[in-house]
PDB file of C-alpha atoms in Angstrom:
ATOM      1  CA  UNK A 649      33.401 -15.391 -29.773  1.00 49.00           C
ATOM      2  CA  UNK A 650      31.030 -13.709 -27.903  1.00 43.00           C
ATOM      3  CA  UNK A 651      31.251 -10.215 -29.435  1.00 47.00           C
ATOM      4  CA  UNK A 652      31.269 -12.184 -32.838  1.00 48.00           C
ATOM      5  CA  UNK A 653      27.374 -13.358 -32.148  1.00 50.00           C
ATOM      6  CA  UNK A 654      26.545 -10.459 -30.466  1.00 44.00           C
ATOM      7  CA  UNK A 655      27.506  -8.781 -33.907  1.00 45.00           C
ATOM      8  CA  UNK A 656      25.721 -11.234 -35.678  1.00 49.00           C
ATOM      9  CA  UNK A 657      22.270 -10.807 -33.263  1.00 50.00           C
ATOM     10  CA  UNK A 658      22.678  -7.508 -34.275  1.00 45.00           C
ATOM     11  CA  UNK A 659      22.476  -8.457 -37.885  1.00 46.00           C
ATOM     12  CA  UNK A 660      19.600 -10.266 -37.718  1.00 52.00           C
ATOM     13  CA  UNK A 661      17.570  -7.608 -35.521  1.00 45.00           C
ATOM     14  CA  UNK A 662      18.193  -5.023 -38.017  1.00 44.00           C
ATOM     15  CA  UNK A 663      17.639  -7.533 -41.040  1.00 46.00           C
ATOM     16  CA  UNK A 664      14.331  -8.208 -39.651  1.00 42.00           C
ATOM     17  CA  UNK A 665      13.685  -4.807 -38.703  1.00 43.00           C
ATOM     18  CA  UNK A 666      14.319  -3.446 -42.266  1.00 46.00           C
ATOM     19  CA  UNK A 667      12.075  -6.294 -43.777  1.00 44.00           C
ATOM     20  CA  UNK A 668       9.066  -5.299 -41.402  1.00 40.00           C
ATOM     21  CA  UNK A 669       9.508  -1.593 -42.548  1.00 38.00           C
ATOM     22  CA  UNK A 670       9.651  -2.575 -46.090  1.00 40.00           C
ATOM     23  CA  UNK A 671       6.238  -4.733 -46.024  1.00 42.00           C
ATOM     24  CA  UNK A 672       4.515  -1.531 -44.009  1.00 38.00           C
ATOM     25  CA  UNK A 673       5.930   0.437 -46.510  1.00 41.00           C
ATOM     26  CA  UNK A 674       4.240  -1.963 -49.440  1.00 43.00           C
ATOM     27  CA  UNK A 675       1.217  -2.283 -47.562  1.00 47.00           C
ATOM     28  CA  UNK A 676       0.540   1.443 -47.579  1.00 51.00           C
ATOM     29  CA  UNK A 677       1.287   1.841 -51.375  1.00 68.00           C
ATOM     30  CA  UNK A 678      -2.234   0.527 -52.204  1.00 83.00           C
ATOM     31  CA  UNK A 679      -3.904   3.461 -53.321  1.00 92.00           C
ATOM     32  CA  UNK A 680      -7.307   4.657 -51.215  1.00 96.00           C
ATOM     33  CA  UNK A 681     -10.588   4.430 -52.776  1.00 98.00           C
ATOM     34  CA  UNK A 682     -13.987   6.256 -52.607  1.00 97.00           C
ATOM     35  CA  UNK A 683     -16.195   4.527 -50.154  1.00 97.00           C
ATOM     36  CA  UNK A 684     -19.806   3.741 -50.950  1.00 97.00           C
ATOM     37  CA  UNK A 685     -22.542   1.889 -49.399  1.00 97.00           C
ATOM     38  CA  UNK A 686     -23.893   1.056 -52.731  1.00 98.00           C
ATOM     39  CA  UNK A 687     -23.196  -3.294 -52.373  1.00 98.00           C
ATOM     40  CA  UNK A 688     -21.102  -5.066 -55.393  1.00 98.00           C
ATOM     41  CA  UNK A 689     -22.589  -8.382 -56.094  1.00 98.00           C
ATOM     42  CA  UNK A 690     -20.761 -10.810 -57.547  1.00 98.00           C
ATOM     43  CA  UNK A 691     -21.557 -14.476 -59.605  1.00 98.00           C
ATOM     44  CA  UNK A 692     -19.020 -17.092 -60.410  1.00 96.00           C
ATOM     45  CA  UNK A 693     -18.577 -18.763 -63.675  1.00 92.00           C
ATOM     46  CA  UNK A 694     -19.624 -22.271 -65.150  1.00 90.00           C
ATOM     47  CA  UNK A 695     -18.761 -24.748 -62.555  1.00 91.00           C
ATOM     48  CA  UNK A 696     -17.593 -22.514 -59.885  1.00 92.00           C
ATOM     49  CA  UNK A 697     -17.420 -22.709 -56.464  1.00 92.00           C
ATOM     50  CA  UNK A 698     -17.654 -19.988 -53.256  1.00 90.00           C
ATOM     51  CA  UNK A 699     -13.804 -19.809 -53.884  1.00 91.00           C
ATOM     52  CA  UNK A 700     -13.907 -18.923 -57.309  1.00 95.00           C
ATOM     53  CA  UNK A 701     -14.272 -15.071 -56.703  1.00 97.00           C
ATOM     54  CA  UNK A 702     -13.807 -14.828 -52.892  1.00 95.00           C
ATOM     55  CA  UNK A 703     -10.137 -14.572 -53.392  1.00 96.00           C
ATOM     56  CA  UNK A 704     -10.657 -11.460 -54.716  1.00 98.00           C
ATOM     57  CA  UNK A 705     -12.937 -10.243 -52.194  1.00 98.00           C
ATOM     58  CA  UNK A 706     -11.095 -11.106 -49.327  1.00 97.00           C
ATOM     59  CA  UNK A 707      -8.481  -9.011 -51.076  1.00 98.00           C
ATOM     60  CA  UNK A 708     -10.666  -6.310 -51.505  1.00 98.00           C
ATOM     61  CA  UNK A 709     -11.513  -6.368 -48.162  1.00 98.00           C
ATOM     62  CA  UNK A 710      -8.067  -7.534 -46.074  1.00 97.00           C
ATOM     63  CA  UNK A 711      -4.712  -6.946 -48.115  1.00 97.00           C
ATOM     64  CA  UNK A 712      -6.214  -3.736 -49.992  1.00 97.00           C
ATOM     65  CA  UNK A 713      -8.616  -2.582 -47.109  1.00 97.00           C
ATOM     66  CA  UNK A 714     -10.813  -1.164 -49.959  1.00 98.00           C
ATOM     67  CA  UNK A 715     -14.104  -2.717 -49.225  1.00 98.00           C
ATOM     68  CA  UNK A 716     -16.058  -4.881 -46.898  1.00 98.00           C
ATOM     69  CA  UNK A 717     -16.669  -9.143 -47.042  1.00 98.00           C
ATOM     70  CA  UNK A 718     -20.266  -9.155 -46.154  1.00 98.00           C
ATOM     71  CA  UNK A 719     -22.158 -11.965 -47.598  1.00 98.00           C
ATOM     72  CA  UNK A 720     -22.195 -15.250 -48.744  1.00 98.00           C
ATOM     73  CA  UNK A 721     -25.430 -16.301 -50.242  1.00 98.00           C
ATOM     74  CA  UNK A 722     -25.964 -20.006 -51.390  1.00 98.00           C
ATOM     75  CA  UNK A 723     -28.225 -21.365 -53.499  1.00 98.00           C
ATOM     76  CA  UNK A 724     -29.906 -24.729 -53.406  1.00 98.00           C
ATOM     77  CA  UNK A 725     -30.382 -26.825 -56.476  1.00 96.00           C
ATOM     78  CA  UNK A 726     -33.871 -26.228 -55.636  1.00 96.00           C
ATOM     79  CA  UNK A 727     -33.886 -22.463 -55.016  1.00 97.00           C
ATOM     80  CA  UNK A 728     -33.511 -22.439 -51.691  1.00 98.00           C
ATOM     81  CA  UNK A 729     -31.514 -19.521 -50.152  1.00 98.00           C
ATOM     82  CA  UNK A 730     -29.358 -19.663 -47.226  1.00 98.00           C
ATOM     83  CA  UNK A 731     -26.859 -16.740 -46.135  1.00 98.00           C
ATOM     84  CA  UNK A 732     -23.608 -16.774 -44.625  1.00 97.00           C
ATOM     85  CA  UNK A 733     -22.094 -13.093 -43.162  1.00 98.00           C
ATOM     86  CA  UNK A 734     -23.281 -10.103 -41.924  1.00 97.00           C
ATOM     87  CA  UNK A 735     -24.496  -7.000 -43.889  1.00 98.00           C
ATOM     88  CA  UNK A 736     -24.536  -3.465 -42.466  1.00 96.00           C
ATOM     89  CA  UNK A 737     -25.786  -0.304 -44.335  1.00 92.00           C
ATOM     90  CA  UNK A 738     -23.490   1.439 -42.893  1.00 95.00           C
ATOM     91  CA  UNK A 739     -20.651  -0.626 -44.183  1.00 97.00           C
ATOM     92  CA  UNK A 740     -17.853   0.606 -46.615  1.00 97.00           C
ATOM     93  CA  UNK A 741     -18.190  -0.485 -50.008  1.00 98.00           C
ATOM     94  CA  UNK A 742     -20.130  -4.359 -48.793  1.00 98.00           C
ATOM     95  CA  UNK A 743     -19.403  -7.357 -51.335  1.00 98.00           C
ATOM     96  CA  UNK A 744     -21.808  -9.997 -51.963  1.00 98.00           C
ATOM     97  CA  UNK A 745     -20.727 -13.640 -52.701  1.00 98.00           C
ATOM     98  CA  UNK A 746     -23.348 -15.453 -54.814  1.00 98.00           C
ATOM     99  CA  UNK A 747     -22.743 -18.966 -55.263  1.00 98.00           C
ATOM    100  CA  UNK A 748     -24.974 -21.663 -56.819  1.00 97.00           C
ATOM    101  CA  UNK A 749     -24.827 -25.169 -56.096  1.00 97.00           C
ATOM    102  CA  UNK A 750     -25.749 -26.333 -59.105  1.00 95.00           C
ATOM    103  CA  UNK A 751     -22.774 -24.640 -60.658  1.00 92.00           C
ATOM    104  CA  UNK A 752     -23.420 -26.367 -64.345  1.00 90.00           C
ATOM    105  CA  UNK A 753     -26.959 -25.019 -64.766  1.00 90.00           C
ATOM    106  CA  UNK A 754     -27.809 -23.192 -67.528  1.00 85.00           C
ATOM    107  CA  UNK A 755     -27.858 -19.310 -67.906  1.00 85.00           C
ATOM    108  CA  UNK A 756     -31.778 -18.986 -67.921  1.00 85.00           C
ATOM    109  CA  UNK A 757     -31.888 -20.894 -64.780  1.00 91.00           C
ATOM    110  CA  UNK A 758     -29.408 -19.173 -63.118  1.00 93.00           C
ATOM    111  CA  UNK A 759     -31.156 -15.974 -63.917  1.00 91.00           C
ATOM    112  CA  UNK A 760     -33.923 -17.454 -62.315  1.00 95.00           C
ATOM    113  CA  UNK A 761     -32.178 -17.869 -59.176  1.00 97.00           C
ATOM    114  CA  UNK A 762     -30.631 -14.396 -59.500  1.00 97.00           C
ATOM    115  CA  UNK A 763     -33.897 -13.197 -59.630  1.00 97.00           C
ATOM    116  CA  UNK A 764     -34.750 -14.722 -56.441  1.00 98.00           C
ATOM    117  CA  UNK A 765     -31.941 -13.351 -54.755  1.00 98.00           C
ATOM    118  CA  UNK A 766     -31.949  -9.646 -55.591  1.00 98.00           C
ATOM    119  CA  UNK A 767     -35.526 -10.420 -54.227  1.00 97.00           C
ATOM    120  CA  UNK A 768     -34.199 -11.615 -50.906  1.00 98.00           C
ATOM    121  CA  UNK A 769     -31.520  -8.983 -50.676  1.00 98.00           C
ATOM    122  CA  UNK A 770     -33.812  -5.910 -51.030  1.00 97.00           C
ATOM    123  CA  UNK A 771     -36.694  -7.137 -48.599  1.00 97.00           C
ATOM    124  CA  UNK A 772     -34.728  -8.520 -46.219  1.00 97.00           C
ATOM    125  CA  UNK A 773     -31.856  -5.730 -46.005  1.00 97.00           C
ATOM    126  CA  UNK A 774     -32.973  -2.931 -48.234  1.00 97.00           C
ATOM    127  CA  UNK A 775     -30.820  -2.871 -50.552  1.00 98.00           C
ATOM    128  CA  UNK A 776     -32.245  -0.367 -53.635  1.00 97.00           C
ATOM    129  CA  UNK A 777     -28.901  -0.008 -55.140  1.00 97.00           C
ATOM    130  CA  UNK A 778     -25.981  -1.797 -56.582  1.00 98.00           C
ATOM    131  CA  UNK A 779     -22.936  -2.868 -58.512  1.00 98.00           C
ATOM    132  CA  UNK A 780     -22.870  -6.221 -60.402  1.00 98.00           C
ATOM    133  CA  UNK A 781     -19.128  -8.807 -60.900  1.00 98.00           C
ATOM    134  CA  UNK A 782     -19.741 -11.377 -63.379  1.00 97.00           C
ATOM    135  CA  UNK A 783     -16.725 -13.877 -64.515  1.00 96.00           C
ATOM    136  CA  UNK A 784     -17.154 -15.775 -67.724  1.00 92.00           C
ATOM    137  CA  UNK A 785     -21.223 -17.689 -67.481  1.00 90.00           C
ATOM    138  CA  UNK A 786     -21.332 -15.852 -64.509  1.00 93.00           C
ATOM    139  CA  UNK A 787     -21.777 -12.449 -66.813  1.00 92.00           C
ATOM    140  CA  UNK A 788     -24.380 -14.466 -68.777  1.00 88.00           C
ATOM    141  CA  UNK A 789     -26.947 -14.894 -65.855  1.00 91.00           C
ATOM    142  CA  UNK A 790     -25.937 -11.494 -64.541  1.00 93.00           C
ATOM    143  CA  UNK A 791     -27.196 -10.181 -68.560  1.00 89.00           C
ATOM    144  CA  UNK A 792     -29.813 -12.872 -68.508  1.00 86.00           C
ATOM    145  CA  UNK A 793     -31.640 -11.358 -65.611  1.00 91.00           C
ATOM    146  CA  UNK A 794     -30.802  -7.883 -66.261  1.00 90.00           C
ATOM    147  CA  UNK A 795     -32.750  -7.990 -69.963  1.00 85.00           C
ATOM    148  CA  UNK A 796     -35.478  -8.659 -68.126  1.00 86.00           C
ATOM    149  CA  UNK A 797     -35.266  -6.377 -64.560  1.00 90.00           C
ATOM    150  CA  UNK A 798     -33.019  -3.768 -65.092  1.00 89.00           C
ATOM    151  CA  UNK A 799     -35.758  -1.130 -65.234  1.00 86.00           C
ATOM    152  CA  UNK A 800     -38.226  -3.323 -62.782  1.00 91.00           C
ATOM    153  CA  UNK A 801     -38.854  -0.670 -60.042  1.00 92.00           C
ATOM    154  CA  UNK A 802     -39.439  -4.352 -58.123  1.00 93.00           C
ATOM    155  CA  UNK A 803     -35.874  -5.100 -57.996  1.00 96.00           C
ATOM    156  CA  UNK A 804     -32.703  -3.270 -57.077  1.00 97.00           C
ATOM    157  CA  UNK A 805     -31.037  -0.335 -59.109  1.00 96.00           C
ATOM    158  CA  UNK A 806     -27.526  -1.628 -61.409  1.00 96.00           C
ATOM    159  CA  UNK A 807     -25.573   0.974 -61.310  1.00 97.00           C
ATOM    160  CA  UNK A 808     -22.262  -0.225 -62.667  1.00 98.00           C
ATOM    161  CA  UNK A 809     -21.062  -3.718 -64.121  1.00 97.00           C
ATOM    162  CA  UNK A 810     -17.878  -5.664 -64.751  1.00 98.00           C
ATOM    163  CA  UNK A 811     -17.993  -8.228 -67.366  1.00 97.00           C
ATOM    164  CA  UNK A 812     -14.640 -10.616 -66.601  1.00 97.00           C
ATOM    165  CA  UNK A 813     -13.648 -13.077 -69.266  1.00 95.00           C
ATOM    166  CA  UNK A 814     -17.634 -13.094 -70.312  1.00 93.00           C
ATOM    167  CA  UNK A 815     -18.076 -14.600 -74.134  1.00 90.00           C
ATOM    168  CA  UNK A 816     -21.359 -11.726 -75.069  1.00 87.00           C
ATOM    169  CA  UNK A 817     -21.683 -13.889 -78.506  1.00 81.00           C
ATOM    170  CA  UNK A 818     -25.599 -15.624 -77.602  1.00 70.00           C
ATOM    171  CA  UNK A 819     -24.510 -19.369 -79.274  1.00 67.00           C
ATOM    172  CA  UNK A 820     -22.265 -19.152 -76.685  1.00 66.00           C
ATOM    173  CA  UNK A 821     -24.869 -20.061 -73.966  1.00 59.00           C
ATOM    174  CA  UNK A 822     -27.140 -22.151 -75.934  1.00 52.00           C
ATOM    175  CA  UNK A 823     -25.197 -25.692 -74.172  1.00 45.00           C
ATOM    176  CA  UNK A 824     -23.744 -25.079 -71.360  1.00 45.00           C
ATOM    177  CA  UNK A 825     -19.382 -25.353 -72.381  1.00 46.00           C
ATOM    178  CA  UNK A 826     -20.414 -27.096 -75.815  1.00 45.00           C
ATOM    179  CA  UNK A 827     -19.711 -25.380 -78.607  1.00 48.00           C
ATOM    180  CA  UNK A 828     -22.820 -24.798 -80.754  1.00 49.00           C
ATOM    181  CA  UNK A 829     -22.579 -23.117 -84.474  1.00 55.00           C
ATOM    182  CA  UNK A 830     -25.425 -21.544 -85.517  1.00 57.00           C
ATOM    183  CA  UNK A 831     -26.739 -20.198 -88.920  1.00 63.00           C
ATOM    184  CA  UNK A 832     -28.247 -17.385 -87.793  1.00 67.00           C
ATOM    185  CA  UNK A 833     -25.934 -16.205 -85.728  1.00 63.00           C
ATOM    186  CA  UNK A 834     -25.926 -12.570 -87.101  1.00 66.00           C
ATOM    187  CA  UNK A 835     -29.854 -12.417 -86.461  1.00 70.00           C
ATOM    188  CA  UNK A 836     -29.374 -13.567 -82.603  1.00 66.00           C
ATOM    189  CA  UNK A 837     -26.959 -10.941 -81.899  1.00 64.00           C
ATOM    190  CA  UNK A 838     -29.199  -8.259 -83.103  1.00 68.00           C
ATOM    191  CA  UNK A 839     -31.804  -9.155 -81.330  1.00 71.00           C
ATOM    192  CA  UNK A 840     -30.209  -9.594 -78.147  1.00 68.00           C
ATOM    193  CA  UNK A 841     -28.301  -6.375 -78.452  1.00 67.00           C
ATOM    194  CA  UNK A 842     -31.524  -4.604 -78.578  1.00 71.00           C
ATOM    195  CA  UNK A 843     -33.171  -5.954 -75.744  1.00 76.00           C
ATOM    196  CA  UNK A 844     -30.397  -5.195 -73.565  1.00 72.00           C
ATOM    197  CA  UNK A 845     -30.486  -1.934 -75.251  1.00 71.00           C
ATOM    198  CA  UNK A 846     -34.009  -1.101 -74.371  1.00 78.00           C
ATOM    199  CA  UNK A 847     -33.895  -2.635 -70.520  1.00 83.00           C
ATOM    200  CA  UNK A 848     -30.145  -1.289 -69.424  1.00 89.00           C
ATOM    201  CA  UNK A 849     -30.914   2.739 -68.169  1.00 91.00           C
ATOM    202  CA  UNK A 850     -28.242   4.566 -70.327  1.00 92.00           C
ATOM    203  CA  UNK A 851     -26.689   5.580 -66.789  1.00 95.00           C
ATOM    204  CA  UNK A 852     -25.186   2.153 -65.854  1.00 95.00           C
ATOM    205  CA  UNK A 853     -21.923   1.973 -66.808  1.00 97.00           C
ATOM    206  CA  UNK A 854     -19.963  -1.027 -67.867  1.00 97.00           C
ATOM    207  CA  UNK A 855     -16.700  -2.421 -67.937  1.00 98.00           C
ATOM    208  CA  UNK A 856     -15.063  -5.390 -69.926  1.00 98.00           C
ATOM    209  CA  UNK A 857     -12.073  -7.452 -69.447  1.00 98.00           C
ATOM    210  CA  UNK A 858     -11.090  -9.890 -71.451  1.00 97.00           C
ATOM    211  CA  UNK A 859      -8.037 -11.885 -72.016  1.00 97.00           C
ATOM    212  CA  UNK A 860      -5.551 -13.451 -75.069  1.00 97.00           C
ATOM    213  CA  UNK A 861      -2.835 -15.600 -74.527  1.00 98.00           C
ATOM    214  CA  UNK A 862      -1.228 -14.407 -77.784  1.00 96.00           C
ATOM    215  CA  UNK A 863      -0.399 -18.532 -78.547  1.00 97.00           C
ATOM    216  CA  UNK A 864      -2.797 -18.238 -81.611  1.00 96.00           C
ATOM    217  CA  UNK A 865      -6.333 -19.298 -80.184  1.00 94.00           C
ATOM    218  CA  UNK A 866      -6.682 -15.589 -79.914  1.00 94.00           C
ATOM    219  CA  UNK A 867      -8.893 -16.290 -76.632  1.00 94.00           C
ATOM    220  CA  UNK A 868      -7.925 -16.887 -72.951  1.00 95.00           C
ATOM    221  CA  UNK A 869      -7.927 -20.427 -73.213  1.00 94.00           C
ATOM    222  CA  UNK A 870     -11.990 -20.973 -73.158  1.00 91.00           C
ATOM    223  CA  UNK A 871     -13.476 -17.839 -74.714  1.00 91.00           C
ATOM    224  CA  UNK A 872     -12.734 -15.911 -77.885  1.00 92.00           C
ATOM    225  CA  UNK A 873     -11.481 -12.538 -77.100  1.00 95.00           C
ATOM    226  CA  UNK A 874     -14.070 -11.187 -79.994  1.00 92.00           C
ATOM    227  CA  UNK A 875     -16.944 -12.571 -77.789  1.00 91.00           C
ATOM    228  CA  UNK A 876     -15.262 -10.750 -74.864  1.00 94.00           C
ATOM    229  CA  UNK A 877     -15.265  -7.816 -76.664  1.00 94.00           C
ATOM    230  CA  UNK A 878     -18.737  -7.811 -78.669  1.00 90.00           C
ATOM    231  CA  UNK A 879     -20.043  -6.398 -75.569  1.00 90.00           C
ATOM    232  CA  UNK A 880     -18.933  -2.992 -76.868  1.00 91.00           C
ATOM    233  CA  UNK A 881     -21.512  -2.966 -79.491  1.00 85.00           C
ATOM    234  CA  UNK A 882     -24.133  -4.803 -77.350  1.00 84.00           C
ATOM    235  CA  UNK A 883     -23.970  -2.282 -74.656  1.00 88.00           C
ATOM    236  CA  UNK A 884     -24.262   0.971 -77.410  1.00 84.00           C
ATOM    237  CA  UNK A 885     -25.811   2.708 -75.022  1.00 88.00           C
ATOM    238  CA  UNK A 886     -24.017   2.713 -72.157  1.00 92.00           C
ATOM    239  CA  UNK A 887     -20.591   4.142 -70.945  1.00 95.00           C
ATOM    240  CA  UNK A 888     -18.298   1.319 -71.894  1.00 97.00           C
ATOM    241  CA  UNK A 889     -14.360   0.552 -70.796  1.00 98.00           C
ATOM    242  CA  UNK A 890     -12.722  -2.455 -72.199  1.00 98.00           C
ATOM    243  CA  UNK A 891      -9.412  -3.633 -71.359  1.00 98.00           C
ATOM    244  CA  UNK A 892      -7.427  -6.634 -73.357  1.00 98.00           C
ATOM    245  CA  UNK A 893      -4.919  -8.224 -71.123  1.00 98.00           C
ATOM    246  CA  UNK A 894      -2.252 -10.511 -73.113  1.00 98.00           C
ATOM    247  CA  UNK A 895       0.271 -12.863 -72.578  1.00 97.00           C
ATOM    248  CA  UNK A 896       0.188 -16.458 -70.653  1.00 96.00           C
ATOM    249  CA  UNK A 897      -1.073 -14.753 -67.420  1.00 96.00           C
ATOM    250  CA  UNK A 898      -3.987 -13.783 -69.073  1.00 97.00           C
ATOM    251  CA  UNK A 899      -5.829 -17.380 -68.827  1.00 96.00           C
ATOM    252  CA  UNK A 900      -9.338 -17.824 -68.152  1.00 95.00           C
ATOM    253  CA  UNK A 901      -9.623 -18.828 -64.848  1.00 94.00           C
ATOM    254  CA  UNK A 902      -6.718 -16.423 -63.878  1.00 95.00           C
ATOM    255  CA  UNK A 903      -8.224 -13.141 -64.087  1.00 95.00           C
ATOM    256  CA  UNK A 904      -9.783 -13.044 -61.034  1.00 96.00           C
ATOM    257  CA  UNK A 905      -6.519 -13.627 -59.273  1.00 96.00           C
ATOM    258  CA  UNK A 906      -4.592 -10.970 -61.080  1.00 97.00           C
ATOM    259  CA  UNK A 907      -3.358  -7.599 -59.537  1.00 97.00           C
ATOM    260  CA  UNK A 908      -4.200  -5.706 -62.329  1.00 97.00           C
ATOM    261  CA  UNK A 909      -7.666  -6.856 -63.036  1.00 98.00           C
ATOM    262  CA  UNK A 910      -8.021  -6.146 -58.895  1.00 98.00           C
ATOM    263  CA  UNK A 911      -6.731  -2.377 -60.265  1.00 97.00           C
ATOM    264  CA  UNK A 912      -9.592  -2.046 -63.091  1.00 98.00           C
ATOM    265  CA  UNK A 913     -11.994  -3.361 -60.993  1.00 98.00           C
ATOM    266  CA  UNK A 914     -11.578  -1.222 -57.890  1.00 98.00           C
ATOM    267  CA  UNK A 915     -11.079   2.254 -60.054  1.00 97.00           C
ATOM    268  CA  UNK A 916     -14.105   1.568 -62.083  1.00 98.00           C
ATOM    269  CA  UNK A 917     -16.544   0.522 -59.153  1.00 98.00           C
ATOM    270  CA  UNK A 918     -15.165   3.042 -56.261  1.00 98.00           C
ATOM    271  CA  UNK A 919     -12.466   5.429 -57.974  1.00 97.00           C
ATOM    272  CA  UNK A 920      -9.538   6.044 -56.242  1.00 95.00           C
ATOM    273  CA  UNK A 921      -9.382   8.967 -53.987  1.00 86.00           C
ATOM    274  CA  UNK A 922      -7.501  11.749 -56.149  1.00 75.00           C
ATOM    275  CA  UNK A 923      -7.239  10.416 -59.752  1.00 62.00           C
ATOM    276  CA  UNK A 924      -9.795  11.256 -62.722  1.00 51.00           C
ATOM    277  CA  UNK A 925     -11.688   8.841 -64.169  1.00 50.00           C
TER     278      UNK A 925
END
């Protein structure tokens, strides 16, 4: 009896043995990237919380050891700022967290607080440079404030920007999540293609992801996969890369959770170490 649970022991030692050395072995898959003190600073969408994109950085930063968790930086209802984390220049590739209370204001307002923010960040830690996550609204108050600072030599540098699940159509924002049809549609988009046009440097680069569930709505759920990808004539000037993911995964307030997306994201903004862009 004894020598049958000694056998068995021995079993389960090399069981769990061979299942530790197959996690390592899946751990060190993830490829390397370039590392960067240039910050990424991200904005959640409509109704979003600090959660809503700090699953992705804290896999940025702890299962993919790509980048850094720095901040957290909350904003009042009333504009008040109040920060979470520590930031080091000398940090590899620091992420930025912002998250605003008053998570179904509209896109002008949150600009407004954006504003503030990339204020507070660059006199109170230096910051000159940096990359820009928006998810769905969030994208709008990222554009929002960029069409009117992107060349302010005020306000920090963009140098690239990921658009995730962001509708670029203008009506779009005009409500909050109401739809809103309007005649003049084709007269808004023009417009606000060429103020983006004449603020955006032609150096920043952007990248769009959108999503369709291929059930018919040809969207991700909330947002038209055409708005997603207007964004490719709105941004004519720029280096563009749009991806289209499909298929039931690809839901709206899933693609910030998906490996893939993490993939995009991390190529576009660092590059990893030995591939071509």
């Amino acid at each position: 009896m004894w020598k049958k649970s000694l056998w068995m022991g021995l079993l389960s030692a090399i069981f769990v043995a061979g299942s530790i050395f197959v996690l390592l072995q899946l751990n060190g898959t993830h490829q390397k990237v370039n590392q960067s003190t240039t910050p990424t600073i991200f904005i959640h969408g409509y109704r979003g919380t600090d959660r809503s994109l700090h699953g992705m950085i804290r896999r940025f930063d702890q299962k993919y050891d790509w980048a850094t968790d720095a901040l957290t930086v909350k904003v009042s209802p009333t504009g008040d700022i109040s920060v979470k984390g520590t930031y080091s220049k000398k940090a590899d590739n620091p992420l930025i967290n912002i998250v605003f209370a008053d998570n179904r204001a509209t896109v002008t307002q949150q600009s407004l607080w954006t504003k503030k923010v990339m204020r507070y960040l660059e006199d109170t830690y230096d910051i000159k440079k940096f990359n820009a996550v928006g998810h769905s609204m969030g994208g709008g108050a990222w554009v929002s404030y960029l069409s009117s600072y992107a060349n302010n030599p005020d306000y920090p540098e963009v140098q690239k920007i990921v658009f995730l699940a962001v509708p670029f159509y203008p009506e779009e924002y005009v409500n909050g999540d109401q739809e809103v049809d309007l005649e003049n549609a084709n007269a808004i988009h023009t417009k606000f293609a060429k103020q983006m046009e004449k603020r955006l440097k032609t150096t920043t680069e952007i990248m769009i992801i959108g999503g369709n569930l291929e059930d018919g709505s040809n969207s991700d759920g909330e947002v038209k996969i055409d708005s997603v990808m207007y964004g490719k004539k709105l941004f004519s000037n720029q280096y563009v890369e749009a991806h289209t993911l499909t298929g039931p995964t690809a839901k709206h307030s899933n693609m910030h959770e998906l490996p893939v997306v993490d993939n995009y994201v991390a190529k576009f903004l660092w590059g990893f170490k030995g591939s071509v862009k």
